[in-house]
Tab-separated table of C-alpha atoms in Angstrom:
chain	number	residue	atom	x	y	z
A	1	UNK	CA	-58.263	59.379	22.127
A	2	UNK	CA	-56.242	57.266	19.613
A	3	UNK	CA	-53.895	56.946	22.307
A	4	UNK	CA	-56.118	53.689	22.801
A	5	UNK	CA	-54.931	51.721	19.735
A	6	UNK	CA	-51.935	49.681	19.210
A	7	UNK	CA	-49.904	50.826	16.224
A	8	UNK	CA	-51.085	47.401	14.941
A	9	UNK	CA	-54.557	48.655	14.739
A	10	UNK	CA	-53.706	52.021	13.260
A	11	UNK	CA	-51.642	50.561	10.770
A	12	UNK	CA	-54.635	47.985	9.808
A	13	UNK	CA	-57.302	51.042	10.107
A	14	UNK	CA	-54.639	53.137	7.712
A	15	UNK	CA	-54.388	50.243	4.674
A	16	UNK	CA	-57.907	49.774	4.652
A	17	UNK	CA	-59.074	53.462	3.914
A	18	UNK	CA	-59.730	55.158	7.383
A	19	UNK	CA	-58.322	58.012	7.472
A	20	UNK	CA	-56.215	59.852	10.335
A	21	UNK	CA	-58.914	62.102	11.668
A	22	UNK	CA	-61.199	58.853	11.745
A	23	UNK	CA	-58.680	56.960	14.184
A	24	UNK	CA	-60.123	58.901	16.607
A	25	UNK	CA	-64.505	57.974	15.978
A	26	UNK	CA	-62.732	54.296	15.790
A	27	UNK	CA	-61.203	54.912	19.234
A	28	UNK	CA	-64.470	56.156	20.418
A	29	UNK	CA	-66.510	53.616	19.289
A	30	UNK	CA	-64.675	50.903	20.685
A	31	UNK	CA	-64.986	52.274	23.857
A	32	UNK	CA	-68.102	51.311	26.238
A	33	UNK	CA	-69.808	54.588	26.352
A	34	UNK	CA	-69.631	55.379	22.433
A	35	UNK	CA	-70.503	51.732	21.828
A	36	UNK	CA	-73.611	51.564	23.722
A	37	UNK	CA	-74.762	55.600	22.608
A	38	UNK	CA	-74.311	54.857	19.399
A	39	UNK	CA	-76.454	51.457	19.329
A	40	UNK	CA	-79.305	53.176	21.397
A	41	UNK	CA	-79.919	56.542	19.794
A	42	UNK	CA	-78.283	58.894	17.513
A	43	UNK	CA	-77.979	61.110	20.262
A	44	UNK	CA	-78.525	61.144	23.431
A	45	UNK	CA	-81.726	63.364	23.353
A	46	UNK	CA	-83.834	60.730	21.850
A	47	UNK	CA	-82.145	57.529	22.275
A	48	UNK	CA	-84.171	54.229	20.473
A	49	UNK	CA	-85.074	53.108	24.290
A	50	UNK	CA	-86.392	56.126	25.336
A	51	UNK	CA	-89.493	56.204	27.409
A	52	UNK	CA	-91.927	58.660	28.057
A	53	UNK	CA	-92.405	60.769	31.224
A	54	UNK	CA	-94.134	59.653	34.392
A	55	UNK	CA	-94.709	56.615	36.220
A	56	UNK	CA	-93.435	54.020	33.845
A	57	UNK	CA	-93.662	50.894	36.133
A	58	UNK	CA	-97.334	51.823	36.018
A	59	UNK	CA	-97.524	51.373	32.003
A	60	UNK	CA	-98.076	48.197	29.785
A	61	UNK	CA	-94.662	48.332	28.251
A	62	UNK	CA	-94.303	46.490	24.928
A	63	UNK	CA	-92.489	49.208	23.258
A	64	UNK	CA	-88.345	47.645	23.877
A	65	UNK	CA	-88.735	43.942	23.081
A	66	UNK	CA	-87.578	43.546	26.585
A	67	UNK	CA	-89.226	40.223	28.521
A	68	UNK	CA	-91.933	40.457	30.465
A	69	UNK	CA	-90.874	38.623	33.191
A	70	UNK	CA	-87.830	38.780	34.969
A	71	UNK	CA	-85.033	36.329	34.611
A	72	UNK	CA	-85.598	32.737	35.664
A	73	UNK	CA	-85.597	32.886	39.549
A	74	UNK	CA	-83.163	29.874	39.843
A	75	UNK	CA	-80.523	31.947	37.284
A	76	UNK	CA	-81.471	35.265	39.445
A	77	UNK	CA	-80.453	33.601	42.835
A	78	UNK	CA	-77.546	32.390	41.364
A	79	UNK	CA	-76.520	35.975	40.265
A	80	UNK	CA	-77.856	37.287	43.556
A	81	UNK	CA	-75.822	35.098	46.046
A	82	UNK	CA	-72.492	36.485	44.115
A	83	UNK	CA	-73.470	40.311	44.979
A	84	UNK	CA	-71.894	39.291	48.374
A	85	UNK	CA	-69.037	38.159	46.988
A	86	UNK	CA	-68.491	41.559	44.969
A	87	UNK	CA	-65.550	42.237	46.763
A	88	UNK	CA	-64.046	39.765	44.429
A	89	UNK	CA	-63.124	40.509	40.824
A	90	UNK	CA	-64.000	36.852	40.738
A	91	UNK	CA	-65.168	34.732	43.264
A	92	UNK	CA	-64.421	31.269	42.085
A	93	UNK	CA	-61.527	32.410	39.843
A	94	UNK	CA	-62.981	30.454	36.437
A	95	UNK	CA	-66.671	32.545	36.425
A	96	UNK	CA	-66.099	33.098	32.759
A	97	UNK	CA	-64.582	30.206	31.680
A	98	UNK	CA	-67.471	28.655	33.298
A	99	UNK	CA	-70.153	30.894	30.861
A	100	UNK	CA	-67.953	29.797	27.727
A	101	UNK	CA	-67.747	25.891	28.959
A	102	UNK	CA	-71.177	26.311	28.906
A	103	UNK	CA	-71.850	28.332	25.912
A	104	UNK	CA	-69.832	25.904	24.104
A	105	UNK	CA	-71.721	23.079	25.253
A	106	UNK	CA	-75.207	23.709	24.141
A	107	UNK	CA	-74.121	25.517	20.956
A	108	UNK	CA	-71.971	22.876	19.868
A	109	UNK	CA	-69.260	24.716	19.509
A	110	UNK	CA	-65.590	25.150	20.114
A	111	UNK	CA	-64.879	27.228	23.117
A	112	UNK	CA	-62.106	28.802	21.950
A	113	UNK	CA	-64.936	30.106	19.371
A	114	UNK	CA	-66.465	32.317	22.315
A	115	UNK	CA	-65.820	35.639	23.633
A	116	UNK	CA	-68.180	37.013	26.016
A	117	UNK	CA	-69.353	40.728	26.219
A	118	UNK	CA	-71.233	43.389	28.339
A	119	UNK	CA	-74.309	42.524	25.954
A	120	UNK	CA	-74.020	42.076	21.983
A	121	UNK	CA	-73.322	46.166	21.376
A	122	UNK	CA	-69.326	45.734	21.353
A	123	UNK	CA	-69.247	42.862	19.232
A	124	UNK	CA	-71.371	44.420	16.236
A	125	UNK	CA	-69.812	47.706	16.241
A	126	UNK	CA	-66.603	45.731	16.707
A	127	UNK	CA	-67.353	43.715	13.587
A	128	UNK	CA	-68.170	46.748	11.744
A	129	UNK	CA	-64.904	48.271	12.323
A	130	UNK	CA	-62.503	45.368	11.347
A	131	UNK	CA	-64.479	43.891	8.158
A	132	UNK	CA	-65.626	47.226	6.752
A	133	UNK	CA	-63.694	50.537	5.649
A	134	UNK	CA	-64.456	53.630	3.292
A	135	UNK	CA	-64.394	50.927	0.260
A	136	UNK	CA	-65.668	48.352	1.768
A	137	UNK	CA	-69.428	48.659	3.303
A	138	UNK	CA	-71.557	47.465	5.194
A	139	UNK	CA	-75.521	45.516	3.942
A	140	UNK	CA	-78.639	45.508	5.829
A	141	UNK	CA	-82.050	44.669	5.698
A	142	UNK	CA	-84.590	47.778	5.631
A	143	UNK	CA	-86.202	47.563	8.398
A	144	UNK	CA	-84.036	46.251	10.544
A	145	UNK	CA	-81.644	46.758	13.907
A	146	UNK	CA	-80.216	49.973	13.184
A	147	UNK	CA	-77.257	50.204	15.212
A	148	UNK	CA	-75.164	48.776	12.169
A	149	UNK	CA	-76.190	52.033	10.278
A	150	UNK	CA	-75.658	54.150	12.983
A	151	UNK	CA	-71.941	53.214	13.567
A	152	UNK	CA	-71.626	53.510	9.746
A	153	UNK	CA	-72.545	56.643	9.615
A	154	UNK	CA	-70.285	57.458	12.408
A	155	UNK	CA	-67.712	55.915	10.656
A	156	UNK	CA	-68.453	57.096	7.204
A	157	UNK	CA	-69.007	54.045	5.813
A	158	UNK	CA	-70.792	53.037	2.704
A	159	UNK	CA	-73.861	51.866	3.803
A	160	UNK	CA	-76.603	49.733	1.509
A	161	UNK	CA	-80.394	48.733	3.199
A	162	UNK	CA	-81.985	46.030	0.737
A	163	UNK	CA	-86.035	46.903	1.191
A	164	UNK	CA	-87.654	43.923	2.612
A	165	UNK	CA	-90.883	42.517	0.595
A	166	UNK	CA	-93.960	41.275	0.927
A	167	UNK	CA	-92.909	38.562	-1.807
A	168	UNK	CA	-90.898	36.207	-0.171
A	169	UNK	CA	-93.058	37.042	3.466
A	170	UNK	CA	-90.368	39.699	4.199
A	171	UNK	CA	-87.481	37.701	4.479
A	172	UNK	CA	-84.086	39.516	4.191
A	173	UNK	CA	-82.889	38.683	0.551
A	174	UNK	CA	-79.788	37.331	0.817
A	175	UNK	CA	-78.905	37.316	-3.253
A	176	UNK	CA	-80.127	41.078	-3.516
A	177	UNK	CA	-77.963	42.061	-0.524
A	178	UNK	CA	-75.149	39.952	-2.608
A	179	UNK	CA	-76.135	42.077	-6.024
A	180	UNK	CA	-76.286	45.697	-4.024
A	181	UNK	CA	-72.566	45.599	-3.010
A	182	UNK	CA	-70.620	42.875	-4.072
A	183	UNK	CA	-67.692	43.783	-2.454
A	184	UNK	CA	-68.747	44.850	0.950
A	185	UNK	CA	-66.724	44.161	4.770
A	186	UNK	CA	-69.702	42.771	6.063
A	187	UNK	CA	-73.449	41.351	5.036
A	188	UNK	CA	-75.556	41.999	7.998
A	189	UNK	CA	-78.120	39.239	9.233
A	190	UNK	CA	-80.760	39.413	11.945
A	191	UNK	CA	-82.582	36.435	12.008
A	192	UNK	CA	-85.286	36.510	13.720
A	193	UNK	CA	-85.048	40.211	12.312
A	194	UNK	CA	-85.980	43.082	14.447
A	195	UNK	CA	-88.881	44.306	14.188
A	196	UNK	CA	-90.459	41.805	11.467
A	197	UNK	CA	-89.447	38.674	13.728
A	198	UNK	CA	-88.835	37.228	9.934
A	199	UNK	CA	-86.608	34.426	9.888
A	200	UNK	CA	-83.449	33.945	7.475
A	201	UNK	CA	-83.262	30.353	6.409
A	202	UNK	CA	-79.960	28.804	7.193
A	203	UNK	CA	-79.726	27.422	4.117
A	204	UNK	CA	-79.931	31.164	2.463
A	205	UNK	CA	-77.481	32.195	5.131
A	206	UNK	CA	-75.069	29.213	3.908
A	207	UNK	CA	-75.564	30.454	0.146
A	208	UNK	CA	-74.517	34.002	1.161
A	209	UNK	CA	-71.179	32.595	2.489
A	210	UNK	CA	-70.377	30.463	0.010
A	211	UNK	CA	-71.354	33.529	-2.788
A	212	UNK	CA	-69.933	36.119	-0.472
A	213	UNK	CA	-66.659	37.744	-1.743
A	214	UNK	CA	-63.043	36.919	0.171
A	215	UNK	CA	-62.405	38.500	3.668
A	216	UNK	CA	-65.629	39.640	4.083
A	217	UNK	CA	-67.939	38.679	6.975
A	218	UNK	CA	-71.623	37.495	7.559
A	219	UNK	CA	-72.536	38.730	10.898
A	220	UNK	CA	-75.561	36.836	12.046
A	221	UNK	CA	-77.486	38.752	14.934
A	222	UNK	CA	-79.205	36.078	16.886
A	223	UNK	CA	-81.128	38.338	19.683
A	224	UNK	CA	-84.403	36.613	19.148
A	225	UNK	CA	-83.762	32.961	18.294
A	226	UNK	CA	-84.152	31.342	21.586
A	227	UNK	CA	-88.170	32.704	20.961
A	228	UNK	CA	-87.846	30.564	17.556
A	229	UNK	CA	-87.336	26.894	16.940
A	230	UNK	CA	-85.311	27.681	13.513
A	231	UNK	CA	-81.824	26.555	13.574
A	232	UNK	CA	-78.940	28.448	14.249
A	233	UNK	CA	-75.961	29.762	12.047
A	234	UNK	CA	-73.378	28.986	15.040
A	235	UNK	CA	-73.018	25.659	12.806
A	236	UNK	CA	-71.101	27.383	10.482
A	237	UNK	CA	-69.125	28.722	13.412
A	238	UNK	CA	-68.165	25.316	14.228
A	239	UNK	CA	-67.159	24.591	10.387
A	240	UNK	CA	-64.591	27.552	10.344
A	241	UNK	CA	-66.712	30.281	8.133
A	242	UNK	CA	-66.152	33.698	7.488
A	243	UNK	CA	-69.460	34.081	9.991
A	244	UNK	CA	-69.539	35.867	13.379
A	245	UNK	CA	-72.748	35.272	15.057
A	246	UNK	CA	-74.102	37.260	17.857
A	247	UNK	CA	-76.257	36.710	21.190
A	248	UNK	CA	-77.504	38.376	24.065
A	249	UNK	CA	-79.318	36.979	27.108
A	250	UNK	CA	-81.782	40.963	27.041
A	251	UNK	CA	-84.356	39.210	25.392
A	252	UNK	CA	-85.524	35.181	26.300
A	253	UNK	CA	-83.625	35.163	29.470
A	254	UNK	CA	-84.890	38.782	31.058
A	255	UNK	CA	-81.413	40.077	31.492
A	256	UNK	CA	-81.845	43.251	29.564
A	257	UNK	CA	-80.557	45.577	32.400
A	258	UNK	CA	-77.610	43.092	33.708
A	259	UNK	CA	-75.914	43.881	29.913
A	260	UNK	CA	-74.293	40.007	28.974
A	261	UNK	CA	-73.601	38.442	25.799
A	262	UNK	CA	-71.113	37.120	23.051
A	263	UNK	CA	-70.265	36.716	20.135
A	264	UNK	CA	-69.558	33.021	18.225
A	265	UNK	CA	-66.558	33.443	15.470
A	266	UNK	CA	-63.435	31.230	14.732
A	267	UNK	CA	-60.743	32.365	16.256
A	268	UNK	CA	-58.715	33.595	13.407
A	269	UNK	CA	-61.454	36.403	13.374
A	270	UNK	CA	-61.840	36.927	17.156
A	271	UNK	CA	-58.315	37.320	16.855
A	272	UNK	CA	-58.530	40.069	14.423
A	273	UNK	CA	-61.532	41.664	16.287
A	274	UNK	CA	-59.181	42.976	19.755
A	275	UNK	CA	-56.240	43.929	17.931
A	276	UNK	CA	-57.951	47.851	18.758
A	277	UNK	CA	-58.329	47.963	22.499
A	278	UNK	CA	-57.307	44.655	23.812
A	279	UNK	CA	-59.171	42.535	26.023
A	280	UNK	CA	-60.825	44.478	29.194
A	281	UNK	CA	-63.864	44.730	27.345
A	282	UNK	CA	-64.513	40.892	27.070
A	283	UNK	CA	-63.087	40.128	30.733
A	284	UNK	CA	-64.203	42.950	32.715
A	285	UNK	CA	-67.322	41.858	32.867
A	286	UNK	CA	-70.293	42.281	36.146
A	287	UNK	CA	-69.771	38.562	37.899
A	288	UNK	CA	-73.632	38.464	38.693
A	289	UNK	CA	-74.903	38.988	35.723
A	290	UNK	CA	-72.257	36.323	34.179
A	291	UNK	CA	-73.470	33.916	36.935
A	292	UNK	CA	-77.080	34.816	35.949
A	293	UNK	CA	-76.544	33.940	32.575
A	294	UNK	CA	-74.492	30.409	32.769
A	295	UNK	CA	-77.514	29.296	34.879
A	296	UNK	CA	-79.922	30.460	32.508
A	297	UNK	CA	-78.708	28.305	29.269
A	298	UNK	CA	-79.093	25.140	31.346
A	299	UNK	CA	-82.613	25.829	31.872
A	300	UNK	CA	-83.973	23.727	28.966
A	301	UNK	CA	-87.306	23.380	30.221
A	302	UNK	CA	-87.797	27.183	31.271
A	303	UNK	CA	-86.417	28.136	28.216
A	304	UNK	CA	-89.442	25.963	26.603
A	305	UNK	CA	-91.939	27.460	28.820
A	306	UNK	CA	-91.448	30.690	28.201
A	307	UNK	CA	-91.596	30.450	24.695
A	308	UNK	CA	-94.552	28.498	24.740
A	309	UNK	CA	-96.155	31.292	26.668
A	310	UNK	CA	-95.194	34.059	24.256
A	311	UNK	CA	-96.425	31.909	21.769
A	312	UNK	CA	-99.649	32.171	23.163
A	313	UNK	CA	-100.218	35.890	23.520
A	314	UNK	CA	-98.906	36.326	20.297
A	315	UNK	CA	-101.706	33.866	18.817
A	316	UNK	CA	-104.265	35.873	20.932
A	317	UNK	CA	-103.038	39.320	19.462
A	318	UNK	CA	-102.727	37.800	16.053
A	319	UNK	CA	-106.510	36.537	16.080
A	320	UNK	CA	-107.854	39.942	17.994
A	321	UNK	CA	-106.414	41.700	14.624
A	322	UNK	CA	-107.153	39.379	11.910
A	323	UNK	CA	-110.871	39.665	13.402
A	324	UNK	CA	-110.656	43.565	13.357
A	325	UNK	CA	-108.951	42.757	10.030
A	326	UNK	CA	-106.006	44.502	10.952
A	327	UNK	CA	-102.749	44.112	8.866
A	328	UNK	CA	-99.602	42.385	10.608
A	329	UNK	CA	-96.375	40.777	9.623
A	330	UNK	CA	-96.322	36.949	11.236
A	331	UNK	CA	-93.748	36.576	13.283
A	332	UNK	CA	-91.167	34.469	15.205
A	333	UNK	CA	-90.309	36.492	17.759
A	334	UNK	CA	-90.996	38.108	20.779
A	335	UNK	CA	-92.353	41.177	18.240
A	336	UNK	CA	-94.420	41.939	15.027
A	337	UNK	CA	-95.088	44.822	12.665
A	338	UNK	CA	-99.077	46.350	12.349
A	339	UNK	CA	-99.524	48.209	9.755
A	340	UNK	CA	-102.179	50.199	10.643
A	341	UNK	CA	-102.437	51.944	6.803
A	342	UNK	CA	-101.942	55.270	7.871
A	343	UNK	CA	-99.353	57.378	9.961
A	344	UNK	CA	-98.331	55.586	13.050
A	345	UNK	CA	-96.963	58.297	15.281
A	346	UNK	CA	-100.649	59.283	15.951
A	347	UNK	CA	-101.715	55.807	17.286
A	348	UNK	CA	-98.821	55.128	19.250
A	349	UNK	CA	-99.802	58.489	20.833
A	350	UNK	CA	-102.819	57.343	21.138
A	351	UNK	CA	-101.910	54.198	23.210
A	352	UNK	CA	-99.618	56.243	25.379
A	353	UNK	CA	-103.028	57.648	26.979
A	354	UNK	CA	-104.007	54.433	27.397
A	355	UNK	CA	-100.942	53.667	29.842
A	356	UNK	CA	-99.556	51.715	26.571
A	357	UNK	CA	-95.713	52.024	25.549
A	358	UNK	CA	-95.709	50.343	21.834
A	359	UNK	CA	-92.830	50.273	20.018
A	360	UNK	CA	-91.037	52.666	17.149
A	361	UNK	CA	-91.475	52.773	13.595
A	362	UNK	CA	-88.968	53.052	10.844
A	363	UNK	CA	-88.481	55.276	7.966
A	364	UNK	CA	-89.289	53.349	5.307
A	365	UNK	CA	-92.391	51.875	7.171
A	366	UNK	CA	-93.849	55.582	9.021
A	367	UNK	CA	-97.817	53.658	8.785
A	368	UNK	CA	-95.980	50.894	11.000
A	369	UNK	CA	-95.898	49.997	14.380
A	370	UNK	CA	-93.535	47.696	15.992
A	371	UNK	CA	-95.260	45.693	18.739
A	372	UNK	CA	-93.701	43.502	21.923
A	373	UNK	CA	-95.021	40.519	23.230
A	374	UNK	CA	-95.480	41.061	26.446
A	375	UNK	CA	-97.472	38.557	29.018
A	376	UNK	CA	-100.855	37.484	28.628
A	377	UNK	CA	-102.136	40.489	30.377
A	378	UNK	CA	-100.472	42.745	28.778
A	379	UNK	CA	-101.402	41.619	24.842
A	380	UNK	CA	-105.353	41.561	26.456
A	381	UNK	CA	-104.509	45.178	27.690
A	382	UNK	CA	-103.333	45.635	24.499
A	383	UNK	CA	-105.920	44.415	22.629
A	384	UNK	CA	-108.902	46.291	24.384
A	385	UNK	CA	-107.385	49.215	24.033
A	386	UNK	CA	-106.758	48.889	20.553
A	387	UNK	CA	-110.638	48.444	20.433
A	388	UNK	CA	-111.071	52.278	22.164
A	389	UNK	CA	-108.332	53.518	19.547
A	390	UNK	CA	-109.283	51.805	16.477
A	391	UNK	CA	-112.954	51.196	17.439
């Protein structure tokens, strides 16, 4: 299995702590099937996506923070028309440069800042590896995207979750992150966060780097901004940081099955991030979907309308509970947390016999419930049969 990494990388893995025996999980999680278990379940018997049995394209889904809609049909008939062109690894013979031309473009950003991925798993576990070690950890949120804790737990890799609070309107809390390891590999960000839909302020992202100490890394995971008008942290990118910033095209654009995204880093730490398996996993990429996607971040005014339509069902939802004086996090995302005040498992039972999928909780929240915007249908579906449940 180690058979996979350079004797650059093992040397690297070596000084920083890893041991011999944990070459091999480090082999394993860079490749595409460890990477992508390890960010959807802790084991394959009950992976975070799961859904329950039966019919599912006959349930209101708003379990998976997944769009409601498919992807933009002008981006999907541009990713369609290059299925018939499959027999080429790539049809025009500059299909990626073409994404990170793009990319680059609207982001402002240097393209030799971009790597694109088979969605935002590789990156983040990829991250994880080079920044942290056995002395050096990783910092979270609590709640938040757990795939950084599972591939630290793989790894065996100090791992610190800073409780979010109601306080500062469950931000993450960038100075007690700071005080709870002040010498970790990496200070993870998700902003919107997942499943609060809290934003980080850039400016509290900026004092994090700047307070940070040396060669570590602030990874920014950026899922959920395109739902949000905040601004982004690729402008540190573009000013050389010690910041990698993350994005996939699951959530705004609808491409949650077609697995595209990438990561925004200067290159010095790019360059440090494939010294373990190369570069297949950044070029070997499905030409559709990459097609799909370089459409798709041209589409200004689709991207505007469909955020102005999530907006909307999420008002609707959010007045439907503040009448039934229901408690919920505010949120900037495509998602929000209900705290219903007493064990959640129940309820989401509960809406699963109403042909409802809603979403997980998380330990330190087990009376919470996080819940997808989904189209206007489904948040009224939603919100009658939270009237049967709740009453």
């Amino acid at each position: 299995m180690t058979d996979c990494l350079s004797p650059e990388a093992k040397d690297d893995l070596l000084s920083r702590g890893y041991s011999r025996r944990s070459l091999g999980r480090v082999a394993a999680l860079m490749s595409a099937g460890m990477a992508v278990r390890s960010l959807v379940g802790r084991a394959e018997a009950s992976p975070l996506t799961a859904l329950p049995p039966g019919d599912v394209t006959k349930m209101t889904r708003i379990g998976s923070n997944e769009c409601w809609t498919g992807p933009f049909p002008a981006a999907a008939k541009a990713g369609a028309a290059a299925v018939f062109e499959g027999n080429r690894y790539d049809p025009t013979g500059h299909t990626r440069e073409d994404l990170i031309r793009t990319a680059a473009k609207i982001d402002n950003v240097p393209e030799n800042c971009i790597l694109p991925w088979g969605g935002s798993s590789d990156p983040l576990c990829r991250t994880i590896v080079t920044f942290c070690s056995p002395t050096r950890g990783l910092v979270t949120a609590d709640p938040s995207y757990e795939a950084g804790w599972v591939a630290s737990e793989w790894l065996k890799i100090p791992l610190v979750k800073v409780p979010l609070d109601a306080s500062n309107g469950y931000k993450t809390d960038v100075k007690a992150m700071l005080k709870a390891n002040p010498n970790a590999g990496v200070y993870y960000i998700c902003s919107p966060n997942n499943p609060t839909g809290t934003i980080t302020p850039l400016e509290d992202i900026r004092w994090l780097v700047a307070n940070k100490p040396k060669d570590s890394i602030v990874l920014v995971d950026e899922a959920y901004i395109h739902f949000s008008n905040a601004p982004s942290a690729v402008s540190l990118v573009a000013e050389g940081r010690d910041v990698v910033v993350l994005r996939t095209f699951s959530k705004m654009f609808a491409m949650a099955g077609l697995r595209l995204g990438f990561s925004m880093a200067p290159p010095a730490l790019h360059e440090k991030m494939m010294r373990y398996d190369g570069v297949n996993q950044t070029h070997m990429l499905p030409v559709p979907a990459v097609i799909c996607g370089t459409k798709s971040l041209t589409m200004t005014s689709d991207i505007d309308a469909r955020r102005r339509e999530m907006i909307a069902a999420r008002a609707m939802t959010y007045e439907h509970l503040q009448k039934k004086g229901i408690s919920f996090i505010p949120s900037d995302a495509n998602m929000f947390v209900i705290d219903w005040k007493r064990p959640a498992a129940p309820i989401k039972d509960a809406f699963l016999k109403e042909n409802i999928i809603i979403g997980r909780s998380w330990p330190i929240w087990p009376n919470a419930s996080r819940i997808t915007v989904g189209s206007m249908n489904d948040m009224k579906k939603f919100c009658a049969a939270l009237d049967r449940i709740i009453g």
